[in-house]
Amino acid sequence: SEQAHALNASWLHRHPHDLAVRANFIESHLTTGRLSEVSVQLAKVFGQQPAMNQVPLLALEVAALLGQGKTSEAANKRQALRSLIDAQPADFRVSWTFGGTRHFLQTDPRFVPHRAQLFALLSALEQPSRAAILSELDACCSNPVQQP
């Protein structure tokens, strides 16, 4: 929501190194329709984030790029996302909850052509292990025609 976005912005102004809030702030850029800002914000802090945040943040960037019609950039980010997951330990899991993102993707008309793929991508990331995540990713998102 706009209110959550404003609260995150205010908090980060006072605590610029709070990585958890920074990650939420990036998600709020997506869920308030500031799609072009997602990549800008992510570039500022991506390397500082732990892998458990890098993975969902890349997924949010894939969504933002698709919402802007940047399908080839989104496909490249999805490949980077898969490589990042592949490099994690076997017990890797994503603890991120995508409820707000799912709601936004469901209601914003810019995502209609990509909605099924994005929901499949988010569901893949919620699997309980690296192998399961990769298996789901490859099942849903490896076809170049459909690829986010």
Short mmCIF file of C-alpha atoms in Angstrom, two decimals:
data_model
loop_
_atom_site.label_atom_id
_atom_site.label_comp_id
_atom_site.label_asym_id
_atom_site.label_seq_id
_atom_site.Cartn_x
_atom_site.Cartn_y
_atom_site.Cartn_z
CA SER A 1 0.00 0.00 0.00
CA GLU A 2 1.00 3.62 -0.35
CA GLN A 3 1.04 3.94 3.44
CA ALA A 4 3.45 1.02 3.87
CA HIS A 5 5.64 2.44 1.10
CA ALA A 6 5.78 5.81 2.89
CA LEU A 7 6.57 4.17 6.23
CA ASN A 8 9.40 2.15 4.67
CA ALA A 9 10.80 5.28 3.01
CA SER A 10 10.69 7.17 6.29
CA TRP A 11 12.35 4.35 8.22
CA LEU A 12 15.10 3.93 5.62
CA HIS A 13 15.82 7.66 5.71
CA ARG A 14 16.74 7.19 9.38
CA HIS A 15 18.17 3.63 9.12
CA PRO A 16 19.69 3.34 5.63
CA HIS A 17 21.44 0.02 6.35
CA ASP A 18 18.39 -1.95 7.50
CA LEU A 19 18.49 -4.70 4.85
CA ALA A 20 15.17 -6.30 5.80
CA VAL A 21 13.30 -3.00 5.48
CA ARG A 22 15.24 -2.22 2.30
CA ALA A 23 13.98 -5.52 0.82
CA ASN A 24 10.40 -4.70 1.84
CA PHE A 25 10.82 -1.22 0.34
CA ILE A 26 11.77 -2.78 -3.00
CA GLU A 27 8.67 -5.00 -2.87
CA SER A 28 6.53 -1.96 -2.07
CA HIS A 29 7.85 -0.28 -5.22
CA LEU A 30 6.37 -3.18 -7.16
CA THR A 31 3.09 -3.37 -5.25
CA THR A 32 2.45 0.38 -5.57
CA GLY A 33 3.05 0.27 -9.33
CA ARG A 34 6.49 1.95 -9.34
CA LEU A 35 7.73 -0.73 -11.72
CA SER A 36 10.63 1.18 -13.27
CA GLU A 37 12.00 1.95 -9.79
CA VAL A 38 12.29 -1.71 -8.74
CA SER A 39 15.50 -2.34 -10.72
CA VAL A 40 16.96 1.03 -9.63
CA GLN A 41 16.36 0.30 -5.94
CA LEU A 42 17.54 -3.31 -6.25
CA ALA A 43 20.81 -2.31 -7.92
CA LYS A 44 21.67 -0.14 -4.90
CA VAL A 45 21.58 -2.97 -2.36
CA PHE A 46 21.52 -6.34 -4.13
CA GLY A 47 25.10 -7.29 -3.24
CA GLN A 48 24.54 -6.46 0.43
CA GLN A 49 21.50 -8.71 0.74
CA PRO A 50 21.78 -12.36 1.87
CA ALA A 51 20.85 -14.99 -0.73
CA MET A 52 17.57 -15.67 1.07
CA ASN A 53 16.58 -12.09 0.14
CA GLN A 54 18.38 -11.92 -3.21
CA VAL A 55 16.27 -14.73 -4.64
CA PRO A 56 12.82 -13.21 -3.93
CA LEU A 57 14.08 -9.74 -4.86
CA LEU A 58 15.18 -11.03 -8.27
CA ALA A 59 11.73 -12.59 -8.68
CA LEU A 60 10.17 -9.19 -7.92
CA GLU A 61 12.45 -7.64 -10.53
CA VAL A 62 11.36 -10.25 -13.08
CA ALA A 63 7.75 -9.27 -12.38
CA ALA A 64 8.50 -5.53 -12.62
CA LEU A 65 10.30 -6.00 -15.95
CA LEU A 66 7.44 -8.06 -17.39
CA GLY A 67 4.96 -5.43 -16.24
CA GLN A 68 6.95 -2.90 -18.27
CA GLY A 69 6.99 -5.18 -21.33
CA LYS A 70 10.74 -5.85 -21.02
CA THR A 71 10.49 -9.57 -21.73
CA SER A 72 14.10 -10.24 -22.77
CA GLU A 73 15.47 -8.43 -19.68
CA ALA A 74 13.03 -10.43 -17.55
CA ALA A 75 14.23 -13.69 -19.14
CA ASN A 76 17.84 -12.76 -18.35
CA LYS A 77 16.94 -12.00 -14.73
CA ARG A 78 15.07 -15.29 -14.48
CA GLN A 79 18.22 -17.07 -15.68
CA ALA A 80 20.27 -15.18 -13.07
CA LEU A 81 17.68 -16.20 -10.47
CA ARG A 82 18.01 -19.86 -11.41
CA SER A 83 21.83 -19.68 -11.30
CA LEU A 84 21.71 -18.03 -7.88
CA ILE A 85 19.43 -20.76 -6.52
CA ASP A 86 21.61 -23.45 -8.10
CA ALA A 87 24.63 -22.08 -6.18
CA GLN A 88 22.90 -22.38 -2.78
CA PRO A 89 23.25 -25.31 -0.33
CA ALA A 90 20.83 -28.22 -0.64
CA ASP A 91 18.74 -27.10 2.34
CA PHE A 92 18.23 -23.61 0.90
CA ARG A 93 14.71 -22.24 1.18
CA VAL A 94 13.02 -18.91 0.68
CA SER A 95 11.18 -17.61 3.74
CA TRP A 96 9.67 -14.64 1.89
CA THR A 97 5.88 -14.43 1.74
CA PHE A 98 4.54 -13.16 -1.57
CA GLY A 99 0.95 -12.37 -0.49
CA GLY A 100 1.06 -8.66 -1.29
CA THR A 101 2.87 -9.30 -4.56
CA ARG A 102 0.33 -11.95 -5.61
CA HIS A 103 -2.55 -9.60 -4.85
CA PHE A 104 -0.95 -6.82 -6.90
CA LEU A 105 -0.19 -9.14 -9.84
CA GLN A 106 -3.79 -10.38 -9.74
CA THR A 107 -5.30 -6.90 -9.85
CA ASP A 108 -2.95 -4.84 -12.06
CA PRO A 109 -3.88 -5.16 -15.77
CA ARG A 110 -0.24 -4.83 -16.89
CA PHE A 111 0.38 -8.39 -15.70
CA VAL A 112 -2.51 -10.15 -17.45
CA PRO A 113 -0.31 -11.75 -20.17
CA HIS A 114 2.29 -12.85 -17.61
CA ARG A 115 0.17 -13.70 -14.58
CA ALA A 116 0.21 -17.50 -14.86
CA GLN A 117 3.98 -17.58 -15.35
CA LEU A 118 4.61 -15.20 -12.46
CA PHE A 119 2.37 -17.15 -10.10
CA ALA A 120 4.19 -20.34 -11.12
CA LEU A 121 7.54 -18.63 -10.47
CA LEU A 122 6.46 -17.49 -7.00
CA SER A 123 5.09 -20.95 -6.18
CA ALA A 124 8.38 -22.52 -7.26
CA LEU A 125 10.26 -20.27 -4.86
CA GLU A 126 8.05 -21.48 -1.99
CA GLN A 127 9.20 -25.09 -2.36
CA PRO A 128 11.01 -26.57 0.68
CA SER A 129 14.47 -27.21 -0.78
CA ARG A 130 16.86 -26.08 -3.49
CA ALA A 131 16.20 -29.22 -5.57
CA ALA A 132 12.42 -28.78 -5.35
CA ILE A 133 12.68 -25.07 -6.21
CA LEU A 134 14.84 -25.84 -9.27
CA SER A 135 12.54 -28.66 -10.36
CA GLU A 136 9.47 -26.42 -10.18
CA LEU A 137 11.31 -23.56 -11.90
CA ASP A 138 12.36 -25.79 -14.76
CA ALA A 139 8.85 -27.22 -15.10
CA CYS A 140 7.09 -23.86 -15.18
CA CYS A 141 9.53 -21.40 -16.59
CA SER A 142 12.15 -22.93 -18.88
CA ASN A 143 10.19 -22.80 -22.13
CA PRO A 144 11.62 -19.73 -23.92
CA VAL A 145 8.22 -18.83 -25.40
CA GLN A 146 6.56 -18.63 -21.98
CA GLN A 147 9.56 -17.57 -19.97
CA PRO A 148 9.43 -14.73 -17.55
#
